[in-house]
mmCIF file of C-alpha atoms in Angstrom:
data_model
loop_
_atom_site.group_PDB
_atom_site.id
_atom_site.type_symbol
_atom_site.label_atom_id
_atom_site.label_comp_id
_atom_site.label_asym_id
_atom_site.label_seq_id
_atom_site.Cartn_x
_atom_site.Cartn_y
_atom_site.Cartn_z
ATOM 1 C CA MET A 1 0.000 0.000 0.000
ATOM 2 C CA ASN A 2 1.545 3.325 -1.046
ATOM 3 C CA LEU A 3 1.657 6.467 1.068
ATOM 4 C CA LYS A 4 -1.317 8.085 -0.677
ATOM 5 C CA LYS A 5 -3.531 5.125 0.206
ATOM 6 C CA ILE A 6 -2.272 5.152 3.761
ATOM 7 C CA LEU A 7 -3.172 8.833 4.063
ATOM 8 C CA LEU A 8 -6.620 8.227 2.561
ATOM 9 C CA VAL A 9 -7.300 5.444 5.050
ATOM 10 C CA GLY A 10 -5.975 7.649 7.850
ATOM 11 C CA ILE A 11 -8.510 10.326 6.954
ATOM 12 C CA LEU A 12 -11.551 8.175 6.180
ATOM 13 C CA LEU A 13 -11.202 5.664 9.020
ATOM 14 C CA PRO A 14 -11.638 8.203 11.847
ATOM 15 C CA VAL A 15 -14.649 9.684 10.032
ATOM 16 C CA GLY A 16 -16.247 6.255 9.763
ATOM 17 C CA LEU A 17 -15.532 5.492 13.395
ATOM 18 C CA LEU A 18 -17.001 8.846 14.374
ATOM 19 C CA TYR A 19 -20.374 7.971 12.877
ATOM 20 C CA ALA A 20 -20.233 4.470 14.334
ATOM 21 C CA GLN A 21 -19.532 5.642 17.879
ATOM 22 C CA THR A 22 -22.273 5.695 20.512
ATOM 23 C CA ASP A 23 -22.399 7.300 23.939
ATOM 24 C CA PHE A 24 -25.173 5.642 25.929
ATOM 25 C CA ARG A 25 -26.131 7.314 29.209
ATOM 26 C CA PRO A 26 -28.820 6.431 31.798
ATOM 27 C CA GLY A 27 -32.257 7.753 30.924
ATOM 28 C CA PHE A 28 -35.863 6.911 30.163
ATOM 29 C CA ILE A 29 -38.510 7.325 27.483
ATOM 30 C CA ILE A 30 -42.206 8.162 27.879
ATOM 31 C CA THR A 31 -44.378 6.314 25.380
ATOM 32 C CA ASN A 32 -47.457 7.730 23.659
ATOM 33 C CA THR A 33 -49.548 5.729 26.160
ATOM 34 C CA ASN A 34 -47.730 7.481 29.036
ATOM 35 C CA ASP A 35 -45.656 4.470 30.099
ATOM 36 C CA THR A 36 -42.108 5.115 31.357
ATOM 37 C CA LEU A 37 -39.342 2.782 30.232
ATOM 38 C CA TYR A 38 -35.879 2.992 31.791
ATOM 39 C CA GLY A 39 -32.621 2.159 30.050
ATOM 40 C CA GLN A 40 -29.882 4.100 28.300
ATOM 41 C CA ILE A 41 -30.036 6.763 25.568
ATOM 42 C CA ASP A 42 -27.361 7.622 23.012
ATOM 43 C CA TYR A 43 -26.093 11.134 23.766
ATOM 44 C CA ARG A 44 -25.550 13.113 20.574
ATOM 45 C CA GLY A 45 -25.419 16.723 19.428
ATOM 46 C CA ASP A 46 -28.482 18.954 19.691
ATOM 47 C CA ARG A 47 -29.331 18.596 16.007
ATOM 48 C CA VAL A 48 -29.431 14.785 16.077
ATOM 49 C CA MET A 49 -31.319 14.615 19.373
ATOM 50 C CA GLY A 50 -34.021 16.854 17.941
ATOM 51 C CA GLU A 51 -34.773 14.171 15.339
ATOM 52 C CA LEU A 52 -34.008 10.789 16.901
ATOM 53 C CA CYS A 53 -33.842 8.973 20.228
ATOM 54 C CA LYS A 54 -31.665 5.841 20.162
ATOM 55 C CA PHE A 55 -32.814 3.874 23.214
ATOM 56 C CA GLN A 56 -31.169 0.779 24.703
ATOM 57 C CA SER A 57 -33.394 -1.224 27.021
ATOM 58 C CA ASN A 58 -32.172 -3.107 30.085
ATOM 59 C CA ASP A 59 -32.227 -6.203 27.845
ATOM 60 C CA HIS A 60 -29.620 -4.478 25.609
ATOM 61 C CA ILE A 61 -32.073 -4.134 22.722
ATOM 62 C CA ILE A 62 -31.501 -0.896 20.785
ATOM 63 C CA THR A 63 -34.498 0.855 19.216
ATOM 64 C CA ASP A 64 -34.637 4.098 17.235
ATOM 65 C CA TYR A 65 -37.575 6.336 18.169
ATOM 66 C CA THR A 66 -38.761 9.346 16.181
ATOM 67 C CA PRO A 67 -40.945 12.157 17.578
ATOM 68 C CA ASN A 68 -43.957 10.276 16.150
ATOM 69 C CA ASP A 69 -43.128 7.144 18.176
ATOM 70 C CA ILE A 70 -42.793 8.470 21.734
ATOM 71 C CA ALA A 71 -43.995 11.447 23.775
ATOM 72 C CA ALA A 72 -40.675 12.347 25.440
ATOM 73 C CA TYR A 73 -37.285 11.141 26.606
ATOM 74 C CA ARG A 74 -34.808 12.294 29.209
ATOM 75 C CA PHE A 75 -31.273 11.690 30.400
ATOM 76 C CA ILE A 76 -31.180 11.171 34.170
ATOM 77 C CA ASP A 77 -30.678 14.553 35.878
ATOM 78 C CA SER A 78 -29.919 16.127 32.503
ATOM 79 C CA LYS A 79 -31.505 17.020 29.184
ATOM 80 C CA TYR A 80 -35.215 16.444 28.647
ATOM 81 C CA TYR A 81 -36.821 16.252 25.188
ATOM 82 C CA ILE A 82 -40.537 16.375 24.411
ATOM 83 C CA SER A 83 -42.341 15.639 21.142
ATOM 84 C CA LYS A 84 -44.113 18.688 19.698
ATOM 85 C CA GLU A 85 -45.560 19.579 16.323
ATOM 86 C CA ILE A 86 -43.784 22.537 14.739
ATOM 87 C CA ASN A 87 -44.768 23.720 11.248
ATOM 88 C CA ARG A 88 -46.808 20.525 10.690
ATOM 89 C CA LYS A 89 -43.877 18.294 11.568
ATOM 90 C CA LYS A 90 -43.156 16.566 14.846
ATOM 91 C CA VAL A 91 -39.745 17.184 16.411
ATOM 92 C CA PHE A 92 -38.083 16.643 19.768
ATOM 93 C CA LEU A 93 -37.813 20.000 21.528
ATOM 94 C CA GLU A 94 -35.392 20.308 24.414
ATOM 95 C CA TYR A 95 -37.388 21.306 27.485
ATOM 96 C CA LEU A 96 -35.347 24.097 29.089
ATOM 97 C CA ILE A 97 -37.763 25.140 31.849
ATOM 98 C CA LYS A 98 -41.246 24.070 32.951
ATOM 99 C CA GLY A 99 -43.486 26.467 34.857
ATOM 100 C CA GLN A 100 -46.125 29.080 34.264
ATOM 101 C CA LEU A 101 -44.144 29.861 31.098
ATOM 102 C CA ASN A 102 -42.423 26.960 29.326
ATOM 103 C CA VAL A 103 -39.305 27.416 27.177
ATOM 104 C CA TYR A 104 -38.073 24.948 24.538
ATOM 105 C CA TYR A 105 -35.047 24.768 22.235
ATOM 106 C CA LEU A 106 -34.379 23.199 18.839
ATOM 107 C CA ARG A 107 -31.353 23.133 16.584
ATOM 108 C CA ASP A 108 -31.901 22.172 12.950
ATOM 109 C CA ASP A 109 -30.398 22.814 9.510
ATOM 110 C CA THR A 110 -31.271 26.513 9.709
ATOM 111 C CA GLY A 111 -29.806 27.197 13.139
ATOM 112 C CA ASP A 112 -31.056 27.712 16.704
ATOM 113 C CA HIS A 113 -34.746 28.133 17.516
ATOM 114 C CA TYR A 114 -36.548 28.898 20.777
ATOM 115 C CA PHE A 115 -40.220 28.303 21.561
ATOM 116 C CA ILE A 116 -42.537 29.241 24.435
ATOM 117 C CA ASP A 117 -46.028 28.315 25.570
ATOM 118 C CA LYS A 118 -48.258 28.486 28.661
ATOM 119 C CA PHE A 119 -51.382 26.729 29.858
ATOM 120 C CA ASP A 120 -53.792 29.102 28.086
ATOM 121 C CA MET A 121 -51.678 30.038 25.030
ATOM 122 C CA PRO A 122 -50.262 27.901 22.161
ATOM 123 C CA ILE A 123 -46.641 27.168 21.445
ATOM 124 C CA VAL A 124 -44.938 29.827 19.300
ATOM 125 C CA GLU A 125 -41.413 30.474 18.161
ATOM 126 C CA VAL A 126 -39.469 33.348 19.656
ATOM 127 C CA PRO A 127 -38.367 34.811 16.300
ATOM 128 C CA TYR A 128 -34.957 36.302 15.719
ATOM 129 C CA GLU A 129 -32.880 37.199 12.658
ATOM 130 C CA GLU A 130 -29.534 38.824 12.155
ATOM 131 C CA GLY A 131 -27.359 39.452 9.134
ATOM 132 C CA PHE A 132 -26.189 42.118 6.748
ATOM 133 C CA ARG A 133 -28.639 44.218 4.749
ATOM 134 C CA LYS A 134 -27.959 46.798 2.108
ATOM 135 C CA VAL A 135 -29.023 50.311 3.057
ATOM 136 C CA GLY A 136 -28.264 52.705 0.226
ATOM 137 C CA ASN A 137 -24.718 51.927 -0.850
ATOM 138 C CA LYS A 138 -23.704 50.360 2.459
ATOM 139 C CA GLU A 139 -24.185 46.987 4.102
ATOM 140 C CA VAL A 140 -25.230 47.281 7.731
ATOM 141 C CA LEU A 141 -25.703 44.651 10.411
ATOM 142 C CA TYR A 142 -29.389 43.939 10.968
ATOM 143 C CA LYS A 143 -30.793 42.471 14.204
ATOM 144 C CA SER A 144 -34.507 41.869 14.460
ATOM 145 C CA LYS A 145 -36.612 42.857 17.487
ATOM 146 C CA THR A 146 -39.761 40.850 16.784
ATOM 147 C CA HIS A 147 -38.945 38.535 19.690
ATOM 148 C CA ILE A 148 -39.426 41.400 22.138
ATOM 149 C CA GLY A 149 -43.042 41.856 21.046
ATOM 150 C CA VAL A 150 -43.765 38.109 21.339
ATOM 151 C CA LEU A 151 -42.226 37.878 24.813
ATOM 152 C CA ASN A 152 -44.041 40.991 26.029
ATOM 153 C CA TYR A 153 -47.337 39.534 24.798
ATOM 154 C CA TYR A 154 -46.814 36.209 26.587
ATOM 155 C CA THR A 155 -45.727 37.900 29.834
ATOM 156 C CA GLN A 156 -48.145 40.845 29.828
ATOM 157 C CA ASP A 157 -49.886 39.611 33.009
ATOM 158 C CA ALA A 158 -46.620 39.889 34.985
ATOM 159 C CA SER A 159 -46.140 43.484 36.069
ATOM 160 C CA GLY A 160 -42.558 44.684 36.142
ATOM 161 C CA LEU A 161 -41.089 42.259 33.565
ATOM 162 C CA GLN A 162 -41.288 44.600 30.586
ATOM 163 C CA PRO A 163 -37.871 46.246 31.226
ATOM 164 C CA GLN A 164 -36.227 42.798 31.351
ATOM 165 C CA VAL A 165 -37.903 41.776 28.104
ATOM 166 C CA ASN A 166 -36.975 45.019 26.343
ATOM 167 C CA LEU A 167 -33.302 44.520 27.264
ATOM 168 C CA LEU A 168 -33.222 41.005 25.784
ATOM 169 C CA LYS A 169 -31.323 41.714 22.579
ATOM 170 C CA LYS A 170 -31.131 38.081 21.410
ATOM 171 C CA PRO A 171 -32.913 34.888 22.551
ATOM 172 C CA GLU A 172 -30.462 32.657 24.430
ATOM 173 C CA HIS A 173 -30.653 29.771 26.902
ATOM 174 C CA SER A 174 -29.736 31.633 30.076
ATOM 175 C CA LYS A 175 -31.724 34.799 29.333
ATOM 176 C CA LEU A 176 -34.946 33.007 28.429
ATOM 177 C CA ILE A 177 -34.684 30.660 31.424
ATOM 178 C CA LYS A 178 -34.183 33.618 33.761
ATOM 179 C CA LEU A 179 -37.140 35.440 32.219
ATOM 180 C CA ALA A 180 -39.373 32.357 32.593
ATOM 181 C CA GLU A 181 -38.278 31.949 36.224
ATOM 182 C CA ASN A 182 -39.106 35.585 37.024
ATOM 183 C CA TYR A 183 -42.429 35.276 35.247
ATOM 184 C CA HIS A 184 -43.292 32.068 37.129
ATOM 185 C CA TYR A 185 -42.673 33.521 40.580
ATOM 186 C CA THR A 186 -44.486 36.735 39.668
ATOM 187 C CA VAL A 187 -47.771 35.139 38.577
ATOM 188 C CA CYS A 188 -47.736 31.839 40.521
ATOM 189 C CA LYS A 189 -50.035 32.038 43.550
ATOM 190 C CA GLU A 190 -49.761 28.456 44.813
ATOM 191 C CA GLY A 191 -46.058 28.432 45.675
ATOM 192 C CA GLU A 192 -45.330 25.816 43.023
ATOM 193 C CA GLU A 193 -41.673 25.497 42.018
ATOM 194 C CA CYS A 194 -40.667 25.769 38.380
ATOM 195 C CA ILE A 195 -38.308 23.112 37.040
ATOM 196 C CA VAL A 196 -35.156 23.954 35.097
ATOM 197 C CA PHE A 197 -34.151 20.938 32.997
ATOM 198 C CA GLU A 198 -31.221 22.504 31.201
ATOM 199 C CA ARG A 199 -27.862 21.308 32.441
ATOM 200 C CA LYS A 200 -25.799 24.430 32.877
ATOM 201 C CA GLN A 201 -22.784 24.427 30.576
ATOM 202 C CA PRO A 202 -20.399 27.195 29.574
ATOM 203 C CA LEU A 203 -20.577 28.585 26.079
ATOM 204 C CA ILE A 204 -16.901 27.761 25.615
ATOM 205 C CA GLY A 205 -14.442 25.517 27.434
ATOM 206 C CA VAL A 206 -10.648 25.304 27.413
ATOM 207 C CA VAL A 207 -8.377 22.354 28.220
ATOM 208 C CA LEU A 208 -4.635 22.986 28.508
ATOM 209 C CA ASP A 209 -2.227 20.115 27.811
ATOM 210 C CA PHE A 210 1.235 20.544 29.349
ATOM 211 C CA THR A 211 3.353 18.123 27.372
ATOM 212 C CA ILE A 212 6.856 16.760 26.800
ATOM 213 C CA GLY A 213 8.145 13.879 24.717
ATOM 214 C CA TRP A 214 10.302 12.481 21.940
ATOM 215 C CA PHE A 215 10.478 14.220 18.549
ATOM 216 C CA ASP A 216 12.094 12.948 15.336
ATOM 217 C CA PHE A 217 12.470 15.207 12.309
ATOM 218 C CA GLN A 218 13.030 13.182 9.130
ATOM 219 C CA ASP A 219 16.191 14.931 8.006
ATOM 220 C CA GLN A 220 19.774 14.970 9.155
ATOM 221 C CA SER A 221 18.831 15.841 12.713
ATOM 222 C CA LYS A 222 19.036 13.613 15.760
ATOM 223 C CA PRO A 223 15.895 12.698 17.761
ATOM 224 C CA SER A 224 15.303 15.308 20.456
ATOM 225 C CA LEU A 225 12.945 16.407 23.211
ATOM 226 C CA GLN A 226 9.822 18.403 22.406
ATOM 227 C CA GLY A 227 7.751 20.290 24.951
ATOM 228 C CA GLY A 228 5.149 22.977 25.232
ATOM 229 C CA VAL A 229 1.485 23.750 25.813
ATOM 230 C CA LEU A 230 -1.469 22.632 23.692
ATOM 231 C CA VAL A 231 -4.779 24.489 23.847
ATOM 232 C CA ASN A 232 -7.978 22.521 23.248
ATOM 233 C CA ILE A 233 -11.051 24.699 22.706
ATOM 234 C CA TRP A 234 -14.543 23.211 22.746
ATOM 235 C CA LEU A 235 -18.193 24.326 22.619
ATOM 236 C CA PRO A 236 -20.072 22.111 25.109
ATOM 237 C CA ARG A 237 -23.525 23.137 23.900
ATOM 238 C CA SER A 238 -22.706 22.239 20.304
ATOM 239 C CA ASN A 239 -20.832 18.990 20.850
ATOM 240 C CA GLU A 240 -18.963 17.601 23.849
ATOM 241 C CA LYS A 241 -16.625 15.485 21.721
ATOM 242 C CA PHE A 242 -15.174 17.961 19.190
ATOM 243 C CA TYR A 243 -12.296 20.314 19.950
ATOM 244 C CA PHE A 244 -10.161 22.823 18.086
ATOM 245 C CA ARG A 245 -6.507 22.116 18.908
ATOM 246 C CA THR A 246 -3.696 24.648 18.788
ATOM 247 C CA GLY A 247 -0.780 25.719 20.979
ATOM 248 C CA LEU A 248 2.993 26.018 20.842
ATOM 249 C CA LEU A 249 5.623 23.236 20.920
ATOM 250 C CA TYR A 250 9.381 23.794 21.119
ATOM 251 C CA THR A 251 12.246 21.586 19.919
ATOM 252 C CA GLU A 252 15.976 22.188 19.702
ATOM 253 C CA LEU A 253 17.295 20.141 16.793
ATOM 254 C CA THR A 254 20.906 19.002 16.532
ATOM 255 C CA TYR A 255 22.158 18.088 13.042
ATOM 256 C CA THR A 256 24.694 15.406 12.225
ATOM 257 C CA GLY A 257 25.869 17.314 9.178
ATOM 258 C CA SER A 258 25.798 20.809 7.786
ATOM 259 C CA SER A 259 24.433 22.442 4.643
ATOM 260 C CA ASN A 260 24.036 25.834 3.108
ATOM 261 C CA PHE A 261 20.653 26.421 4.785
ATOM 262 C CA MET A 262 21.013 24.682 8.164
ATOM 263 C CA ASP A 263 23.012 25.343 11.290
ATOM 264 C CA ALA A 264 24.382 22.598 13.498
ATOM 265 C CA LYS A 265 21.543 23.446 15.896
ATOM 266 C CA ALA A 266 18.144 24.975 15.307
ATOM 267 C CA SER A 267 15.402 26.131 17.679
ATOM 268 C CA VAL A 268 12.159 25.032 16.029
ATOM 269 C CA TYR A 269 8.607 25.992 17.009
ATOM 270 C CA LYS A 270 5.519 24.071 15.960
ATOM 271 C CA VAL A 271 1.950 25.463 16.003
ATOM 272 C CA PRO A 272 -0.882 22.976 15.294
ATOM 273 C CA PHE A 273 -4.262 23.897 13.824
ATOM 274 C CA MET A 274 -6.314 20.733 14.100
ATOM 275 C CA PHE A 275 -9.835 19.397 14.659
ATOM 276 C CA GLU A 276 -9.809 16.892 17.502
ATOM 277 C CA TYR A 277 -12.316 14.220 18.487
ATOM 278 C CA ILE A 278 -12.317 12.716 22.006
ATOM 279 C CA TYR A 279 -14.623 9.811 22.813
ATOM 280 C CA PRO A 280 -16.490 9.217 25.025
ATOM 281 C CA PRO A 281 -16.582 12.431 27.096
ATOM 282 C CA LYS A 282 -17.864 10.829 30.314
ATOM 283 C CA SER A 283 -15.537 7.847 30.750
ATOM 284 C CA ILE A 284 -12.178 7.594 32.520
ATOM 285 C CA ILE A 285 -10.273 6.291 29.460
ATOM 286 C CA ARG A 286 -10.932 8.336 26.307
ATOM 287 C CA PRO A 287 -9.422 7.528 22.898
ATOM 288 C CA LYS A 288 -8.800 10.570 20.725
ATOM 289 C CA GLY A 289 -7.755 11.536 17.227
ATOM 290 C CA ALA A 290 -7.091 14.738 15.307
ATOM 291 C CA VAL A 291 -6.458 15.925 11.755
ATOM 292 C CA GLY A 292 -5.362 19.282 10.389
ATOM 293 C CA PHE A 293 -2.116 21.040 9.643
ATOM 294 C CA CYS A 294 0.887 22.379 11.546
ATOM 295 C CA THR A 295 3.108 25.369 10.921
ATOM 296 C CA TYR A 296 6.839 25.216 11.679
ATOM 297 C CA PHE A 297 9.026 28.267 12.145
ATOM 298 C CA SER A 298 12.428 29.056 13.638
ATOM 299 C CA ASN A 299 14.358 31.968 15.089
ATOM 300 C CA ASN A 300 17.372 31.231 12.867
ATOM 301 C CA ASN A 301 17.959 30.285 9.224
ATOM 302 C CA TRP A 302 16.471 26.772 9.508
ATOM 303 C CA GLY A 303 13.392 27.934 7.644
ATOM 304 C CA GLY A 304 9.838 26.617 8.163
ATOM 305 C CA GLY A 305 6.628 25.646 6.457
ATOM 306 C CA SER A 306 3.289 23.851 6.852
ATOM 307 C CA THR A 307 2.505 20.148 7.086
ATOM 308 C CA LEU A 308 -0.485 17.839 6.947
ATOM 309 C CA ALA A 309 -0.879 16.486 10.483
ATOM 310 C CA PHE A 310 -2.483 13.469 12.172
ATOM 311 C CA MET A 311 -2.700 12.539 15.844
ATOM 312 C CA GLY A 312 -3.911 9.494 17.758
ATOM 313 C CA GLY A 313 -3.825 8.984 21.471
ATOM 314 C CA LEU A 314 -5.459 8.316 24.796
ATOM 315 C CA ASN A 315 -6.718 10.567 27.613
ATOM 316 C CA ILE A 316 -7.038 9.276 31.169
ATOM 317 C CA GLN A 317 -9.271 11.335 33.471
ATOM 318 C CA ILE A 318 -7.911 11.329 37.037
ATOM 319 C CA LEU A 319 -10.065 14.066 38.585
ATOM 320 C CA PRO A 320 -12.979 16.072 37.097
ATOM 321 C CA SER A 321 -10.593 18.817 35.969
ATOM 322 C CA ILE A 322 -7.253 16.982 35.772
ATOM 323 C CA GLY A 323 -6.058 14.112 33.621
ATOM 324 C CA CYS A 324 -3.054 12.724 31.799
ATOM 325 C CA PHE A 325 -2.576 11.789 28.144
ATOM 326 C CA PHE A 326 -0.383 9.907 25.686
ATOM 327 C CA GLU A 327 -0.328 10.578 21.950
ATOM 328 C CA TYR A 328 1.503 9.888 18.714
ATOM 329 C CA ASN A 329 1.802 12.555 15.997
ATOM 330 C CA LEU A 330 2.678 12.270 12.300
ATOM 331 C CA ASP A 331 3.341 15.171 9.930
ATOM 332 C CA PHE A 332 3.572 14.952 6.124
ATOM 333 C CA VAL A 333 4.778 17.336 3.431
ATOM 334 C CA GLY A 334 4.469 17.431 -0.338
ATOM 335 C CA ILE A 335 1.613 17.170 -2.821
ATOM 336 C CA MET A 336 0.209 14.415 -5.046
ATOM 337 C CA ASN A 337 2.851 11.705 -5.603
ATOM 338 C CA ASP A 338 5.553 13.524 -3.634
ATOM 339 C CA ILE A 339 3.930 13.161 -0.197
ATOM 340 C CA GLN A 340 6.431 12.040 2.412
ATOM 341 C CA MET A 341 6.681 11.906 6.185
ATOM 342 C CA CYS A 342 8.171 15.022 7.697
ATOM 343 C CA SER A 343 8.232 14.293 11.433
ATOM 344 C CA GLN A 344 6.894 12.063 14.169
ATOM 345 C CA SER A 345 6.598 12.481 17.915
ATOM 346 C CA CYS A 346 5.456 10.639 21.027
ATOM 347 C CA LEU A 347 4.137 12.999 23.695
ATOM 348 C CA ALA A 348 2.766 12.656 27.207
ATOM 349 C CA GLY A 349 1.612 15.133 29.787
ATOM 350 C CA VAL A 350 -1.028 16.549 32.106
ATOM 351 C CA SER A 351 -4.375 18.068 31.076
ATOM 352 C CA VAL A 352 -6.151 20.797 33.055
ATOM 353 C CA LYS A 353 -9.755 21.743 32.242
ATOM 354 C CA PHE A 354 -10.964 25.309 32.807
#
């Protein structure tokens, strides 16, 4: 098998494994006859979970349920989805808060959508649009305000909430949940608690990898140590398994020979720009892989350039915010039939989640 085929397999195999992976977590479904069945549910991104519930019974039988098949499903002490008809089509809406004013969320092909209803009023979308519009000869940023009118209408019986509604520039999880909570405790006369189903997650998370290991540049240099800090950026609300990987790694190369463009020693810096996948996010041992490119540069006349990069490894979670990892990296240069390995490295280190 030539190098091009190896690279093709290296790219396609992780993609295939990605779609084959499952992440079953404890939960239950509520059938259309109001029966509750406990088992495990495959945890996916918001878009997938709005269309499908993959349920594994205690007998290890896996069944796919659509919004037409069941009334609701929920992960234990976490996300709760309910079947609702939106624009003549049934979907699973994420139940963010239940009270005198209910708030729901859906992500589909067109983006994020929020919905509200109450006991005496139907479910409606909280509309919002933004984008650039041409005004005269200029393009200006447009942000709609229709959502303010809808929210004021649904909360008109709660005195004092209008200023909060008018300041809500864009519908978002935290703002709509807070508004619904304030509305509930303003109009509720029976002391009934409202229920917030949404599991609080930050908009963005950062994991720092402090690493050191063995580095081999496929040239006239000797194997050497490589160390530095890798930055893994993730969006928990979008997907708990995907990360953007960057950072800075340092290596001091020592050459066995000399040439017109190399010194005997060279201080080389490596900056990765990669998409990383870590699975599963809730276990102690987590296999991972990444693909992207890396940029090399130096503070002397060694030169630099960009490479096609692959990574495979293993994370081990020790504490909720601290873990260790081991990984193997391969970089390639060239195009078409001239692709060749540029460098390889074996790294290990400590991860800290912020």
